[in-house]
mmCIF file of C-alpha atoms in Angstrom:
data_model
loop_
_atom_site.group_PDB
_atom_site.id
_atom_site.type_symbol
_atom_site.label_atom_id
_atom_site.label_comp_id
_atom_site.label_asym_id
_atom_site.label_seq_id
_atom_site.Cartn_x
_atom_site.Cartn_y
_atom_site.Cartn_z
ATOM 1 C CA UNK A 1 -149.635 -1.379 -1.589
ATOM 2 C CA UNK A 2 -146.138 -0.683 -0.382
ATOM 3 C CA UNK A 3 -145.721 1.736 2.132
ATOM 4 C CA UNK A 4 -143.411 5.006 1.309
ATOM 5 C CA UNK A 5 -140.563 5.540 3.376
ATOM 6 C CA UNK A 6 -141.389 9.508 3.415
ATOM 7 C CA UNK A 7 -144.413 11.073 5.364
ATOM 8 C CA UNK A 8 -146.835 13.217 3.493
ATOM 9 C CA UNK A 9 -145.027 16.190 5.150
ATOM 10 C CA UNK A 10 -141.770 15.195 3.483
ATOM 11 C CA UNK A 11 -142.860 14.788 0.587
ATOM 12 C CA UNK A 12 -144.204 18.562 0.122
ATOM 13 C CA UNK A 13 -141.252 19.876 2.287
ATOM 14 C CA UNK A 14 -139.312 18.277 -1.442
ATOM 15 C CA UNK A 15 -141.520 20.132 -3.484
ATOM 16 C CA UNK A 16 -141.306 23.214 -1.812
ATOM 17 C CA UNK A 17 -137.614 22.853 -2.375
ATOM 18 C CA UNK A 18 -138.049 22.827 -6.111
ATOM 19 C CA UNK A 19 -140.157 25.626 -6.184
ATOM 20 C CA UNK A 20 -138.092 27.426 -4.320
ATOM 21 C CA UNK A 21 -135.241 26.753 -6.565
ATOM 22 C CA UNK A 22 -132.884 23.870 -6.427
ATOM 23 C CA UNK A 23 -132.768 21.194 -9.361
ATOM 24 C CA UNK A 24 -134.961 18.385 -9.270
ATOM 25 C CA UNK A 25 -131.613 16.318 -10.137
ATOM 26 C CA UNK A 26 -129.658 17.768 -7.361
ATOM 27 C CA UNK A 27 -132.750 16.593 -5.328
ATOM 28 C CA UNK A 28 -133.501 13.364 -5.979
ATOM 29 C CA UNK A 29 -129.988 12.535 -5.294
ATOM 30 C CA UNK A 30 -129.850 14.111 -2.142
ATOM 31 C CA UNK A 31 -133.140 12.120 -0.807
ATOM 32 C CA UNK A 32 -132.293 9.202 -2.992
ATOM 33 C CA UNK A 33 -135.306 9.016 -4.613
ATOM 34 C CA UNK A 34 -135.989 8.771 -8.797
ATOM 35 C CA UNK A 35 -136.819 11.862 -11.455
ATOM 36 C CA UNK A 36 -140.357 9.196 -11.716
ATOM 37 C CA UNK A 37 -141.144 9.329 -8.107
ATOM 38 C CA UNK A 38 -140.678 12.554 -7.597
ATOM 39 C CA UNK A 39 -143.123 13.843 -10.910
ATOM 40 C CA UNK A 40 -145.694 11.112 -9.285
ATOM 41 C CA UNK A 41 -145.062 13.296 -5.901
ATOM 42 C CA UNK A 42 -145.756 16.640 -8.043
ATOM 43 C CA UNK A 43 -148.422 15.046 -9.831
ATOM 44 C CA UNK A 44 -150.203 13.832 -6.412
ATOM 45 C CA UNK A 45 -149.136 16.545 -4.151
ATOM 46 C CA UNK A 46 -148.420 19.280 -6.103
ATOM 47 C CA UNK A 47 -149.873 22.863 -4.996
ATOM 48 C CA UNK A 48 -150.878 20.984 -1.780
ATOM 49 C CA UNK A 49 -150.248 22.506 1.825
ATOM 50 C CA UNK A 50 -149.517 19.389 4.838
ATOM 51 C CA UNK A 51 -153.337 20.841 6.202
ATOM 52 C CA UNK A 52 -154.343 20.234 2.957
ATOM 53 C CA UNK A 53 -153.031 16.731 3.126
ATOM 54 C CA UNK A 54 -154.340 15.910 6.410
ATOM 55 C CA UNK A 55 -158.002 17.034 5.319
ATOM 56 C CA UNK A 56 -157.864 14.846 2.318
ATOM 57 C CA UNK A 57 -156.467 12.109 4.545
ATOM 58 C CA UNK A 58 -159.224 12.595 7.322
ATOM 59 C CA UNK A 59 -161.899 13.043 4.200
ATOM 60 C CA UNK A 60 -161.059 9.742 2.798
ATOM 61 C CA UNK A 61 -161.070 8.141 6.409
ATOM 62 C CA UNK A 62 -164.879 9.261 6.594
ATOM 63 C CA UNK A 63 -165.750 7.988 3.100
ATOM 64 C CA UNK A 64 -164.356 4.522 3.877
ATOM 65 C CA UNK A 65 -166.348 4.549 6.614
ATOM 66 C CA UNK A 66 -169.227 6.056 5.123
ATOM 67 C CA UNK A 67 -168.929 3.160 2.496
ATOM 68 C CA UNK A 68 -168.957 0.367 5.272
ATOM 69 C CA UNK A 69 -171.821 1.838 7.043
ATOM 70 C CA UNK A 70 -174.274 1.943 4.006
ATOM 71 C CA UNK A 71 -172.765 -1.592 3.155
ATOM 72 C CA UNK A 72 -173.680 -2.897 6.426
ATOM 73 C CA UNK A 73 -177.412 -1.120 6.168
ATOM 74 C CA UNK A 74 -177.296 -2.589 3.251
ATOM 75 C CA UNK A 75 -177.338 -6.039 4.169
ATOM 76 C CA UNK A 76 -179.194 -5.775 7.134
ATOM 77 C CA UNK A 77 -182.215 -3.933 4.569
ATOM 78 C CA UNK A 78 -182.015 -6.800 2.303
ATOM 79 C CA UNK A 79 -182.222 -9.676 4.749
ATOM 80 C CA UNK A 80 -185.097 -7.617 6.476
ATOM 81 C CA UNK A 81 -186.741 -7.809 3.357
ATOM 82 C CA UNK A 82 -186.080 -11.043 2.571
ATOM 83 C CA UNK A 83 -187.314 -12.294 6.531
ATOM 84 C CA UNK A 84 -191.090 -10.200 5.700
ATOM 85 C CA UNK A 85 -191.128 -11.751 2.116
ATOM 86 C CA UNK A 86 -190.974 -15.173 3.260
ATOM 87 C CA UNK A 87 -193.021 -15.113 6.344
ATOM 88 C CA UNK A 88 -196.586 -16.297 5.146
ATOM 89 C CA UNK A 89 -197.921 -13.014 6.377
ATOM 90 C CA UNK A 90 -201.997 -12.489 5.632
ATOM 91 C CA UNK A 91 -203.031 -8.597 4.176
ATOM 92 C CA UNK A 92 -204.230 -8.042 7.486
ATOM 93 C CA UNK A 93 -201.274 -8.176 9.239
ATOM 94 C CA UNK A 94 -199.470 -6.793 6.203
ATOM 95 C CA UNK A 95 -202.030 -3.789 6.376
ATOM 96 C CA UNK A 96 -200.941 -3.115 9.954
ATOM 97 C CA UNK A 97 -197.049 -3.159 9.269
ATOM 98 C CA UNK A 98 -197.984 -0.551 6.745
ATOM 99 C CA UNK A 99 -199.334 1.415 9.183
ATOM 100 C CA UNK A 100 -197.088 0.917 11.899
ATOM 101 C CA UNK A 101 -193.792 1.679 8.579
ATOM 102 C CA UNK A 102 -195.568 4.897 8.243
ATOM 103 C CA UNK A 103 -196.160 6.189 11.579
ATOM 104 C CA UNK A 104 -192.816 5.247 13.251
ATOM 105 C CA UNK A 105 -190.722 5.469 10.294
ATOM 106 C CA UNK A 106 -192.561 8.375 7.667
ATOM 107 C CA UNK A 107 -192.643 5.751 5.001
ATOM 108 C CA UNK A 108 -194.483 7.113 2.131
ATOM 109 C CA UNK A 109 -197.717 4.629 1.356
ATOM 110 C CA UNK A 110 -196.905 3.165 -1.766
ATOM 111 C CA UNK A 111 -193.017 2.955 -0.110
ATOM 112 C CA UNK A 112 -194.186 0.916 2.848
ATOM 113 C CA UNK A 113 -196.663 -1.254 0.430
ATOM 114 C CA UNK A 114 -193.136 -1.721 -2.031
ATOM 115 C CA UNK A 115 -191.099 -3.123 0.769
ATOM 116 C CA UNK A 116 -193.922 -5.037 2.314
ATOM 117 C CA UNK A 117 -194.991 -6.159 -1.258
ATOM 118 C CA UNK A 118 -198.599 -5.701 -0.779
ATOM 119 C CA UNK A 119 -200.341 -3.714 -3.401
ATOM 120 C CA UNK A 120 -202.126 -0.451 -2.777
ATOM 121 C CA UNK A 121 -205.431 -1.724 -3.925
ATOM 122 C CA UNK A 122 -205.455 -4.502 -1.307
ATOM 123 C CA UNK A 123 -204.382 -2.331 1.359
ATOM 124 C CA UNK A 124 -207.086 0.521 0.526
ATOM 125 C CA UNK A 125 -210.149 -2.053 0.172
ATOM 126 C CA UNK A 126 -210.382 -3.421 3.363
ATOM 127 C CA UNK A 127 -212.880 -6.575 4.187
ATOM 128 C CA UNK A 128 -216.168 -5.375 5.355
ATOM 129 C CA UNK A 129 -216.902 -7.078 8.588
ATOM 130 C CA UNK A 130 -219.195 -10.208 8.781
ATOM 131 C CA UNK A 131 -222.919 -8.565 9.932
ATOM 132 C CA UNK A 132 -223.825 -12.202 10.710
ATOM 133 C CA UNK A 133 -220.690 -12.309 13.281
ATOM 134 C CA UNK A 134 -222.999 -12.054 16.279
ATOM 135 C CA UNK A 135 -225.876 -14.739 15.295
ATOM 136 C CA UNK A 136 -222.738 -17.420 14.396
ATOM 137 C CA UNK A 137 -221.413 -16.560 18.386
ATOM 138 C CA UNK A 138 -224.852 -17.335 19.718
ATOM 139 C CA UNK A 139 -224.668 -20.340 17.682
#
């Protein structure tokens, strides 16, 4: 987008000038600028103070980055995601990221299950351990 050759500041100084009286003709000569621009100037600036201006400005600044933030979070979610999805992990070791997504993070349950994609029935029924673990070690 082309860049205006009058500052935000100039602009309302302009309007000001119309409200206080002069002709928007008279105006637009004097400044060298079109009837057009200056009822886009009106319709963008119009009722606006240069504090105003500068808020709006330092608003949209924020959002932008805002927007680039979450984009970036984003991405780095997704491939997170996509990293435990792959990786053969067994429902033991998915049970335990579960656990750890809840304590250090205050996942929900079913939230930590969704992103780990383990289901809530698997995680709840846990094996029972082997009672015939200790003869098989003396084995």
């Amino acid at each position: 987008m082309r860049k205006s050759r009058f500052t935000e500041s100039q602009i309302i100084r302009v309007l000001k000038e119309v409200e206080g009286g002069r002709q928007v003709a008279e105006l637009c000569r004097e400044y060298d600028i079109s009837d057009a621009t200056y009822y886009n100037w009106k319709a963008k600036y119009g009722g606006m103070e240069v504090s105003d201006i500068k808020r709006l400005k330092e608003l949209d600044e924020e959002n932008q980055r805002l927007k680039r933030m979450f984009a970036d979070l984003s991405l780095k979610h997704e491939a997170l995601k996509d990293i435990v999805e792959k990786k053969a992990l067994r429902p033991a070791e998915k049970r335990d990221l579960v656990d750890y997504a809840r304590d250090e993070h205050g996942l929900s349950l079913s939230g930590a299950c969704e992103i780990l994609k383990l289901s809530l029935s698997v995680y709840r029924n846990r094996p029972k351990p082997n009672r015939d673990l200790p003869v098989i070690e003396a084995i």
